[in-house]
């Protein structure tokens, strides 16, 4: 049977989509290739959110076409995901070595299309059409295919975005918001927990809009209490989903990403105080600290409203970890606007922030706005904001030293595989000297040292 190698760019949704495609192919008898050099099929799952991500994937495909094809002429090459969706046929016109372009609503057709191409029945396939019900197809997990047992898992609860922030390409690459049903999601989560998963991250482009535009069909057998659940309360559908997932016995931790700040109504804030398994961590993408820029971005909240959400969250869950995304150099951003972002960062005291230099995206309103900010200024603002974020982060991380905290051990540390790594409930990574048998355990560790956005636990104090 053919072997496949999948390389993933971008967000956790992309990681999850790649995993589901890999699981689908394994179920059809494919094997997973250890490297692209020996694979029969190479798929790049792409990101479009910034131009840099697109250029990286295009450059990678050019290299593969030049190197791998030379030694392995029969190799099948494909793009899937967001850039495949937004560029379609154009990718094959530009890179004639590419055989398959698979859009974001078509992942579940990967195996059939590859079979056709490998059997020589079809030459090139481009499929980027919209497909009803596709949100419910990202369901297979690779847990059994993994040599190691997975402790954490991602579950896709919805696809698409209707927010139309003026800088963002996602509504065009991921389409309209479509949500899976609560019973369908709960059934998948139950299955994962029965396989040993302890922590589930509910995923979507904008999870706080979950269910706002109706639900897809439930295609899995429903659990008893899921069937009886009738959404009659005033809670948003997303909080109803959290309640339903929270009832699963054996599930220790629930996370979700990415929410929109304006989705933090009182019901969601109270959920943090009410649901013990919902972790004390919130990723709240603020994007800017200036009301003028927030309006141009079409974010739907003001600086004051954002600060109010943060205050309420900290009241509901005092030790909550709060992270954010910030764009610097949005069109028209003045020095004064940028300083308001700096001051907001200081006021909130984010645990961490992902900072992005504004990148013009095709077909988005901001790409046409006046006052595009020169790269030099975007870089300089990026640098200044990063210094502020690092300084705040350092203080926040240092404050953990000497504290005891609970971690869920996920496996070997990425940076140093000889050590183990886990996460606190507030989503900070803790590295410690442990052994394979700690994987999947909830451990109390004492923090002895803080590095750059990493904590270190003392092995002597780990409960053995
Ligand atoms: N330029 C720079 N950053 C962007 N993001 C989204 N679109 C753009 C863009 N055009 C950032 C936002 C978002 C994160 C995932 O990527 O901060 O929250």
Tab-separated table of N, CA and C in Angstrom, residues 303-448:
chain	number	residue	atom	x	y	z
A	303	UNK	N	-11.988	48.908	23.635
A	303	UNK	CA	-10.946	48.633	24.626
A	303	UNK	C	-11.582	48.449	26.010
A	304	UNK	N	-12.541	49.326	26.345
A	304	UNK	CA	-13.152	49.277	27.666
A	304	UNK	C	-13.917	47.967	27.869
A	305	UNK	N	-14.643	47.557	26.816
A	305	UNK	CA	-15.398	46.298	26.918
A	305	UNK	C	-14.435	45.119	27.113
A	306	UNK	N	-13.324	45.156	26.380
A	306	UNK	CA	-12.335	44.081	26.508
A	306	UNK	C	-11.787	44.041	27.936
A	307	UNK	N	-11.427	45.223	28.454
A	307	UNK	CA	-10.877	45.264	29.817
A	307	UNK	C	-11.916	44.774	30.830
A	308	UNK	N	-13.174	45.076	30.568
A	308	UNK	CA	-14.261	44.624	31.452
A	308	UNK	C	-14.352	43.102	31.473
A	309	UNK	N	-14.180	42.483	30.296
A	309	UNK	CA	-14.226	41.011	30.220
A	309	UNK	C	-13.082	40.415	31.047
A	310	UNK	N	-11.903	40.999	30.878
A	310	UNK	CA	-10.737	40.492	31.615
A	310	UNK	C	-10.977	40.611	33.126
A	311	UNK	N	-11.498	41.765	33.554
A	311	UNK	CA	-11.775	41.960	34.997
A	311	UNK	C	-12.737	40.900	35.506
A	312	UNK	N	-13.828	40.687	34.761
A	312	UNK	CA	-14.843	39.717	35.203
A	312	UNK	C	-14.275	38.300	35.232
A	313	UNK	N	-13.470	37.979	34.209
A	313	UNK	CA	-12.883	36.630	34.169
A	313	UNK	C	-11.991	36.409	35.383
A	314	UNK	N	-11.211	37.430	35.730
A	314	UNK	CA	-10.283	37.263	36.868
A	314	UNK	C	-11.050	37.204	38.187
A	315	UNK	N	-12.199	37.856	38.213
A	315	UNK	CA	-13.019	37.759	39.413
A	315	UNK	C	-13.587	36.328	39.515
A	316	UNK	N	-14.038	35.788	38.376
A	316	UNK	CA	-14.641	34.442	38.380
A	316	UNK	C	-13.594	33.364	38.646
A	317	UNK	N	-12.366	33.596	38.178
A	317	UNK	CA	-11.312	32.582	38.252
A	317	UNK	C	-9.994	33.304	38.477
A	318	UNK	N	-9.650	33.600	39.725
A	318	UNK	CA	-8.522	34.504	40.000
A	318	UNK	C	-7.190	34.069	39.390
A	319	UNK	N	-6.952	32.768	39.252
A	319	UNK	CA	-5.636	32.363	38.734
A	319	UNK	C	-5.675	32.077	37.230
A	320	UNK	N	-6.646	32.622	36.546
A	320	UNK	CA	-6.777	32.326	35.109
A	320	UNK	C	-5.569	32.872	34.328
A	321	UNK	N	-5.093	32.087	33.374
A	321	UNK	CA	-4.019	32.541	32.483
A	321	UNK	C	-4.669	33.177	31.260
A	322	UNK	N	-4.234	34.382	30.913
A	322	UNK	CA	-4.853	35.060	29.767
A	322	UNK	C	-3.793	35.378	28.717
A	323	UNK	N	-4.023	34.877	27.516
A	323	UNK	CA	-3.116	35.137	26.392
A	323	UNK	C	-3.904	35.830	25.282
A	324	UNK	N	-3.165	36.340	24.304
A	324	UNK	CA	-3.849	37.109	23.264
A	324	UNK	C	-3.093	37.074	21.940
A	325	UNK	N	-3.758	37.582	20.903
A	325	UNK	CA	-3.118	37.854	19.606
A	325	UNK	C	-3.188	39.361	19.375
A	326	UNK	N	-2.113	39.918	18.849
A	326	UNK	CA	-2.086	41.358	18.562
A	326	UNK	C	-1.496	41.580	17.176
A	327	UNK	N	-2.133	42.437	16.402
A	327	UNK	CA	-1.590	42.812	15.087
A	327	UNK	C	-0.978	44.199	15.207
A	328	UNK	N	0.264	44.330	14.752
A	328	UNK	CA	0.868	45.668	14.720
A	328	UNK	C	0.942	46.151	13.273
A	329	UNK	N	0.734	47.462	13.107
A	329	UNK	CA	0.860	48.055	11.769
A	329	UNK	C	-0.353	47.821	10.892
A	330	UNK	N	-1.524	47.703	11.509
A	330	UNK	CA	-2.757	47.662	10.709
A	330	UNK	C	-2.849	48.991	9.943
A	331	UNK	N	-3.436	48.980	8.715
A	331	UNK	CA	-3.489	50.222	7.936
A	331	UNK	C	-4.056	51.387	8.742
A	332	UNK	N	-3.342	52.491	8.718
A	332	UNK	CA	-3.800	53.694	9.424
A	332	UNK	C	-3.377	53.744	10.882
A	333	UNK	N	-2.718	52.678	11.383
A	333	UNK	CA	-2.294	52.682	12.792
A	333	UNK	C	-1.224	53.753	13.001
A	334	UNK	N	-1.525	54.704	13.887
A	334	UNK	CA	-0.559	55.776	14.172
A	334	UNK	C	0.289	55.366	15.376
A	335	UNK	N	1.303	56.163	15.642
A	335	UNK	CA	2.137	55.926	16.816
A	335	UNK	C	1.266	55.959	18.078
A	336	UNK	N	0.299	56.885	18.084
A	336	UNK	CA	-0.581	56.999	19.249
A	336	UNK	C	-1.438	55.724	19.402
A	337	UNK	N	-1.976	55.216	18.271
A	337	UNK	CA	-2.761	53.960	18.335
A	337	UNK	C	-1.893	52.839	18.894
A	338	UNK	N	-0.661	52.771	18.374
A	338	UNK	CA	0.227	51.687	18.815
A	338	UNK	C	0.531	51.800	20.309
A	339	UNK	N	0.726	53.040	20.772
A	339	UNK	CA	1.000	53.200	22.211
A	339	UNK	C	-0.183	52.765	23.063
A	340	UNK	N	-1.381	52.903	22.502
A	340	UNK	CA	-2.548	52.406	23.247
A	340	UNK	C	-2.527	50.878	23.336
A	341	UNK	N	-1.989	50.231	22.296
A	341	UNK	CA	-1.833	48.768	22.367
A	341	UNK	C	-0.814	48.416	23.448
A	342	UNK	N	0.297	49.165	23.471
A	342	UNK	CA	1.309	48.917	24.514
A	342	UNK	C	0.695	49.092	25.906
A	343	UNK	N	-0.086	50.149	26.063
A	343	UNK	CA	-0.631	50.415	27.395
A	343	UNK	C	-1.682	49.365	27.760
A	344	UNK	N	-2.429	48.883	26.761
A	344	UNK	CA	-3.399	47.822	27.056
A	344	UNK	C	-2.681	46.557	27.516
A	345	UNK	N	-1.569	46.247	26.833
A	345	UNK	CA	-0.809	45.049	27.218
A	345	UNK	C	-0.339	45.163	28.665
A	346	UNK	N	0.108	46.376	29.044
A	346	UNK	CA	0.563	46.574	30.432
A	346	UNK	C	-0.597	46.497	31.406
A	347	UNK	N	-1.720	47.049	30.986
A	347	UNK	CA	-2.874	47.075	31.883
A	347	UNK	C	-3.408	45.652	32.121
A	348	UNK	N	-3.509	44.860	31.060
A	348	UNK	CA	-4.058	43.506	31.210
A	348	UNK	C	-3.053	42.577	31.871
A	349	UNK	N	-1.765	42.803	31.610
A	349	UNK	CA	-0.731	41.865	32.078
A	349	UNK	C	-0.993	40.466	31.503
A	350	UNK	N	-0.908	40.373	30.190
A	350	UNK	CA	-1.107	39.082	29.528
A	350	UNK	C	-0.020	38.101	29.956
A	351	UNK	N	-0.396	36.830	30.070
A	351	UNK	CA	0.604	35.797	30.366
A	351	UNK	C	1.519	35.591	29.165
A	352	UNK	N	0.926	35.746	27.969
A	352	UNK	CA	1.726	35.671	26.748
A	352	UNK	C	0.907	36.285	25.624
A	353	UNK	N	1.579	36.677	24.550
A	353	UNK	CA	0.854	37.228	23.413
A	353	UNK	C	1.565	36.835	22.128
A	354	UNK	N	0.780	36.503	21.116
A	354	UNK	CA	1.320	36.249	19.784
A	354	UNK	C	1.187	37.555	19.013
A	355	UNK	N	2.322	38.055	18.556
A	355	UNK	CA	2.310	39.355	17.876
A	355	UNK	C	2.518	39.132	16.386
A	356	UNK	N	1.687	39.782	15.584
A	356	UNK	CA	1.782	39.620	14.140
A	356	UNK	C	1.924	40.969	13.467
A	357	UNK	N	2.868	41.036	12.528
A	357	UNK	CA	2.948	42.239	11.693
A	357	UNK	C	1.808	42.132	10.685
A	358	UNK	N	1.070	43.206	10.522
A	358	UNK	CA	-0.046	43.165	9.579
A	358	UNK	C	0.447	42.711	8.196
A	359	UNK	N	-0.322	41.811	7.582
A	359	UNK	CA	0.006	41.287	6.261
A	359	UNK	C	-1.216	41.460	5.355
A	360	UNK	N	-1.015	42.117	4.211
A	360	UNK	CA	-2.148	42.332	3.295
A	360	UNK	C	-2.633	41.004	2.744
A	361	UNK	N	-3.924	40.734	2.860
A	361	UNK	CA	-4.477	39.496	2.320
A	361	UNK	C	-5.434	39.802	1.176
A	362	UNK	N	-5.383	38.994	0.139
A	362	UNK	CA	-6.205	39.242	-1.040
A	362	UNK	C	-7.696	39.260	-0.673
A	363	UNK	N	-8.414	40.127	-1.327
A	363	UNK	CA	-9.873	40.234	-1.191
A	363	UNK	C	-10.353	40.704	0.177
A	364	UNK	N	-9.439	41.080	1.083
A	364	UNK	CA	-9.910	41.578	2.377
A	364	UNK	C	-9.991	43.105	2.315
A	365	UNK	N	-10.966	43.705	3.006
A	365	UNK	CA	-11.132	45.167	2.936
A	365	UNK	C	-9.885	45.935	3.376
A	366	UNK	N	-9.175	45.443	4.386
A	366	UNK	CA	-8.026	46.205	4.894
A	366	UNK	C	-6.914	46.326	3.855
A	367	UNK	N	-6.837	45.373	2.942
A	367	UNK	CA	-5.771	45.403	1.929
A	367	UNK	C	-5.899	46.650	1.054
A	368	UNK	N	-7.121	47.183	0.960
A	368	UNK	CA	-7.376	48.364	0.115
A	368	UNK	C	-7.427	49.651	0.930
A	369	UNK	N	-7.252	49.545	2.246
A	369	UNK	CA	-7.402	50.751	3.072
A	369	UNK	C	-6.218	51.687	2.901
A	370	UNK	N	-6.473	53.008	3.059
A	370	UNK	CA	-5.360	53.954	2.989
A	370	UNK	C	-4.462	53.809	4.212
A	371	UNK	N	-3.250	54.344	4.115
A	371	UNK	CA	-2.355	54.374	5.272
A	371	UNK	C	-1.687	53.048	5.558
A	372	UNK	N	-1.383	52.265	4.504
A	372	UNK	CA	-0.649	51.011	4.724
A	372	UNK	C	0.687	51.384	5.395
A	373	UNK	N	1.051	50.638	6.418
A	373	UNK	CA	2.211	51.007	7.249
A	373	UNK	C	3.478	50.346	6.683
A	374	UNK	N	4.527	51.122	6.452
A	374	UNK	CA	5.754	50.534	5.883
A	374	UNK	C	6.314	49.412	6.762
A	375	UNK	N	6.951	48.435	6.110
A	375	UNK	CA	7.483	47.258	6.811
A	375	UNK	C	8.393	47.661	7.966
A	376	UNK	N	9.214	48.682	7.723
A	376	UNK	CA	10.168	49.087	8.761
A	376	UNK	C	9.451	49.475	10.060
A	377	UNK	N	8.371	50.192	9.910
A	377	UNK	CA	7.618	50.615	11.106
A	377	UNK	C	6.909	49.416	11.732
A	378	UNK	N	6.371	48.538	10.893
A	378	UNK	CA	5.728	47.327	11.445
A	378	UNK	C	6.746	46.510	12.236
A	379	UNK	N	7.955	46.412	11.700
A	379	UNK	CA	8.996	45.642	12.407
A	379	UNK	C	9.377	46.294	13.720
A	380	UNK	N	9.492	47.608	13.673
A	380	UNK	CA	9.905	48.329	14.880
A	380	UNK	C	8.828	48.185	15.963
A	381	UNK	N	7.556	48.291	15.576
A	381	UNK	CA	6.473	48.146	16.561
A	381	UNK	C	6.418	46.707	17.086
A	382	UNK	N	6.636	45.764	16.203
A	382	UNK	CA	6.669	44.359	16.593
A	382	UNK	C	7.717	44.157	17.692
A	383	UNK	N	8.887	44.747	17.464
A	383	UNK	CA	10.001	44.614	18.387
A	383	UNK	C	9.674	45.246	19.748
A	384	UNK	N	9.124	46.456	19.690
A	384	UNK	CA	8.810	47.147	20.951
A	384	UNK	C	7.737	46.400	21.735
A	385	UNK	N	6.718	45.936	21.048
A	385	UNK	CA	5.636	45.220	21.747
A	385	UNK	C	6.158	43.908	22.324
A	386	UNK	N	7.020	43.248	21.549
A	386	UNK	CA	7.589	41.980	22.013
A	386	UNK	C	8.365	42.178	23.315
A	387	UNK	N	9.121	43.270	23.383
A	387	UNK	CA	9.881	43.550	24.622
A	387	UNK	C	8.943	43.701	25.809
A	388	UNK	N	7.846	44.431	25.584
A	388	UNK	CA	6.871	44.639	26.659
A	388	UNK	C	6.241	43.305	27.076
A	389	UNK	N	5.831	42.518	26.080
A	389	UNK	CA	5.171	41.232	26.364
A	389	UNK	C	6.136	40.303	27.107
A	390	UNK	N	7.389	40.283	26.670
A	390	UNK	CA	8.381	39.412	27.325
A	390	UNK	C	8.634	39.820	28.764
A	391	UNK	N	8.694	41.123	28.978
A	391	UNK	CA	8.937	41.635	30.318
A	391	UNK	C	7.791	41.251	31.262
A	392	UNK	N	6.557	41.434	30.768
A	392	UNK	CA	5.385	41.081	31.594
A	392	UNK	C	5.369	39.569	31.811
A	393	UNK	N	5.613	38.819	30.719
A	393	UNK	CA	5.593	37.351	30.788
A	393	UNK	C	6.609	36.856	31.806
A	394	UNK	N	7.777	37.474	31.815
A	394	UNK	CA	8.831	37.030	32.737
A	394	UNK	C	8.372	37.181	34.195
A	395	UNK	N	7.789	38.345	34.488
A	395	UNK	CA	7.285	38.560	35.858
A	395	UNK	C	6.224	37.529	36.214
A	396	UNK	N	5.313	37.285	35.250
A	396	UNK	CA	4.222	36.324	35.498
A	396	UNK	C	4.778	34.925	35.750
A	397	UNK	N	5.757	34.533	34.941
A	397	UNK	CA	6.323	33.184	35.070
A	397	UNK	C	7.157	33.079	36.338
A	398	UNK	N	7.925	34.140	36.633
A	398	UNK	CA	8.747	34.126	37.860
A	398	UNK	C	7.883	33.935	39.105
A	399	UNK	N	6.666	34.465	39.048
A	399	UNK	CA	5.792	34.387	40.223
A	399	UNK	C	5.401	32.940	40.554
A	400	UNK	N	5.592	32.038	39.595
A	400	UNK	CA	5.254	30.629	39.845
A	400	UNK	C	6.333	29.908	40.655
A	401	UNK	N	7.539	30.474	40.666
A	401	UNK	CA	8.643	29.775	41.335
A	401	UNK	C	8.329	29.632	42.825
A	402	UNK	N	8.479	28.390	43.295
A	402	UNK	CA	8.169	28.113	44.698
A	402	UNK	C	6.749	27.618	44.898
A	403	UNK	N	5.898	27.762	43.867
A	403	UNK	CA	4.497	27.330	44.000
A	403	UNK	C	4.355	25.848	43.649
A	404	UNK	N	3.352	25.237	44.224
A	404	UNK	CA	2.946	23.890	43.780
A	404	UNK	C	1.817	24.065	42.791
A	405	UNK	N	1.855	23.261	41.756
A	405	UNK	CA	0.784	23.382	40.764
A	405	UNK	C	0.517	22.023	40.137
A	406	UNK	N	-0.708	21.847	39.638
A	406	UNK	CA	-1.044	20.564	39.014
A	406	UNK	C	-0.718	20.607	37.520
A	407	UNK	N	-0.054	19.562	37.048
A	407	UNK	CA	0.163	19.469	35.594
A	407	UNK	C	-0.407	18.151	35.066
A	408	UNK	N	-0.779	18.178	33.791
A	408	UNK	CA	-1.130	16.935	33.093
A	408	UNK	C	0.076	16.616	32.211
A	409	UNK	N	0.679	15.448	32.452
A	409	UNK	CA	1.917	15.104	31.738
A	409	UNK	C	1.571	14.620	30.330
A	410	UNK	N	2.101	15.330	29.329
A	410	UNK	CA	1.736	15.013	27.945
A	410	UNK	C	2.732	14.087	27.263
A	411	UNK	N	3.996	14.108	27.700
A	411	UNK	CA	5.004	13.254	27.044
A	411	UNK	C	6.345	13.958	27.089
A	412	UNK	N	7.308	13.494	26.278
A	412	UNK	CA	8.643	14.104	26.299
A	412	UNK	C	8.590	15.580	25.899
A	413	UNK	N	9.467	16.366	26.498
A	413	UNK	CA	9.556	17.781	26.151
A	413	UNK	C	10.038	17.907	24.705
A	414	UNK	N	9.461	18.847	23.973
A	414	UNK	CA	9.849	18.999	22.560
A	414	UNK	C	11.299	19.455	22.449
A	415	UNK	N	11.704	20.345	23.376
A	415	UNK	CA	13.060	20.884	23.275
A	415	UNK	C	14.105	19.908	23.801
A	416	UNK	N	13.725	19.123	24.802
A	416	UNK	CA	14.671	18.174	25.378
A	416	UNK	C	13.956	16.850	25.665
A	417	UNK	N	13.943	15.956	24.673
A	417	UNK	CA	13.150	14.726	24.787
A	417	UNK	C	13.560	13.817	25.946
A	418	UNK	N	14.718	14.104	26.568
A	418	UNK	CA	15.112	13.298	27.727
A	418	UNK	C	14.269	13.664	28.948
A	419	UNK	N	13.607	14.823	28.891
A	419	UNK	CA	12.782	15.246	30.011
A	419	UNK	C	11.310	15.174	29.615
A	420	UNK	N	10.438	15.276	30.614
A	420	UNK	CA	9.008	15.215	30.321
A	420	UNK	C	8.394	16.604	30.429
A	421	UNK	N	7.262	16.764	29.758
A	421	UNK	CA	6.589	18.057	29.807
A	421	UNK	C	5.111	17.865	30.061
A	422	UNK	N	4.571	18.783	30.830
A	422	UNK	CA	3.126	18.791	31.065
A	422	UNK	C	2.641	20.219	31.034
A	423	UNK	N	1.362	20.391	31.212
A	423	UNK	CA	0.796	21.742	31.218
A	423	UNK	C	0.032	21.998	32.503
A	424	UNK	N	0.154	23.219	33.001
A	424	UNK	CA	-0.678	23.623	34.132
A	424	UNK	C	-2.093	23.846	33.612
A	425	UNK	N	-3.038	24.014	34.521
A	425	UNK	CA	-4.400	24.301	34.081
A	425	UNK	C	-4.462	25.658	33.391
A	426	UNK	N	-3.538	26.567	33.758
A	426	UNK	CA	-3.535	27.882	33.112
A	426	UNK	C	-2.690	27.869	31.840
A	427	UNK	N	-2.369	26.671	31.358
A	427	UNK	CA	-1.775	26.460	30.028
A	427	UNK	C	-0.295	26.809	29.922
A	428	UNK	N	0.437	26.708	31.040
A	428	UNK	CA	1.880	26.937	30.967
A	428	UNK	C	2.594	25.585	30.930
A	429	UNK	N	3.637	25.535	30.119
A	429	UNK	CA	4.381	24.280	29.993
A	429	UNK	C	5.336	24.134	31.171
A	430	UNK	N	5.347	22.947	31.768
A	430	UNK	CA	6.284	22.645	32.858
A	430	UNK	C	7.144	21.454	32.438
A	431	UNK	N	8.459	21.638	32.457
A	431	UNK	CA	9.396	20.579	32.089
A	431	UNK	C	9.988	20.004	33.375
A	432	UNK	N	10.083	18.679	33.454
A	432	UNK	CA	10.645	18.069	34.671
A	432	UNK	C	11.309	16.737	34.325
A	433	UNK	N	12.152	16.255	35.238
A	433	UNK	CA	12.782	14.947	35.047
A	433	UNK	C	11.810	13.891	35.533
A	434	UNK	N	11.280	13.130	34.610
A	434	UNK	CA	10.344	12.078	34.993
A	434	UNK	C	10.564	10.905	34.075
A	435	UNK	N	9.622	9.995	34.058
A	435	UNK	CA	9.789	8.862	33.147
A	435	UNK	C	8.488	8.625	32.397
A	436	UNK	N	8.610	7.750	31.405
A	436	UNK	CA	7.494	7.472	30.513
A	436	UNK	C	6.210	7.131	31.283
A	437	UNK	N	6.385	6.511	32.459
A	437	UNK	CA	5.169	6.101	33.173
A	437	UNK	C	4.384	7.286	33.731
A	438	UNK	N	4.981	8.477	33.709
A	438	UNK	CA	4.233	9.656	34.162
A	438	UNK	C	3.272	10.175	33.106
A	439	UNK	N	3.462	9.729	31.861
A	439	UNK	CA	2.614	10.232	30.783
A	439	UNK	C	1.133	9.988	31.108
A	440	UNK	N	0.349	11.027	30.937
A	440	UNK	CA	-1.087	10.889	31.170
A	440	UNK	C	-1.489	11.104	32.613
A	441	UNK	N	-0.502	11.294	33.505
A	441	UNK	CA	-0.862	11.487	34.913
A	441	UNK	C	-1.079	12.955	35.241
A	442	UNK	N	-1.968	13.175	36.188
A	442	UNK	CA	-2.111	14.513	36.756
A	442	UNK	C	-1.193	14.549	37.971
A	443	UNK	N	-0.190	15.413	37.943
A	443	UNK	CA	0.810	15.437	39.009
A	443	UNK	C	0.866	16.804	39.660
A	444	UNK	N	1.125	16.814	40.958
A	444	UNK	CA	1.450	18.081	41.616
A	444	UNK	C	2.958	18.245	41.551
A	445	UNK	N	3.421	19.344	41.003
A	445	UNK	CA	4.868	19.583	40.986
A	445	UNK	C	5.157	20.913	41.675
A	446	UNK	N	6.386	21.035	42.147
A	446	UNK	CA	6.798	22.324	42.698
A	446	UNK	C	7.669	23.016	41.660
A	447	UNK	N	7.348	24.255	41.371
A	447	UNK	CA	8.093	24.983	40.346
A	447	UNK	C	9.375	25.537	40.965
A	448	UNK	N	10.498	25.216	40.315
A	448	UNK	CA	11.784	25.617	40.873
A	448	UNK	C	12.437	26.749	40.085
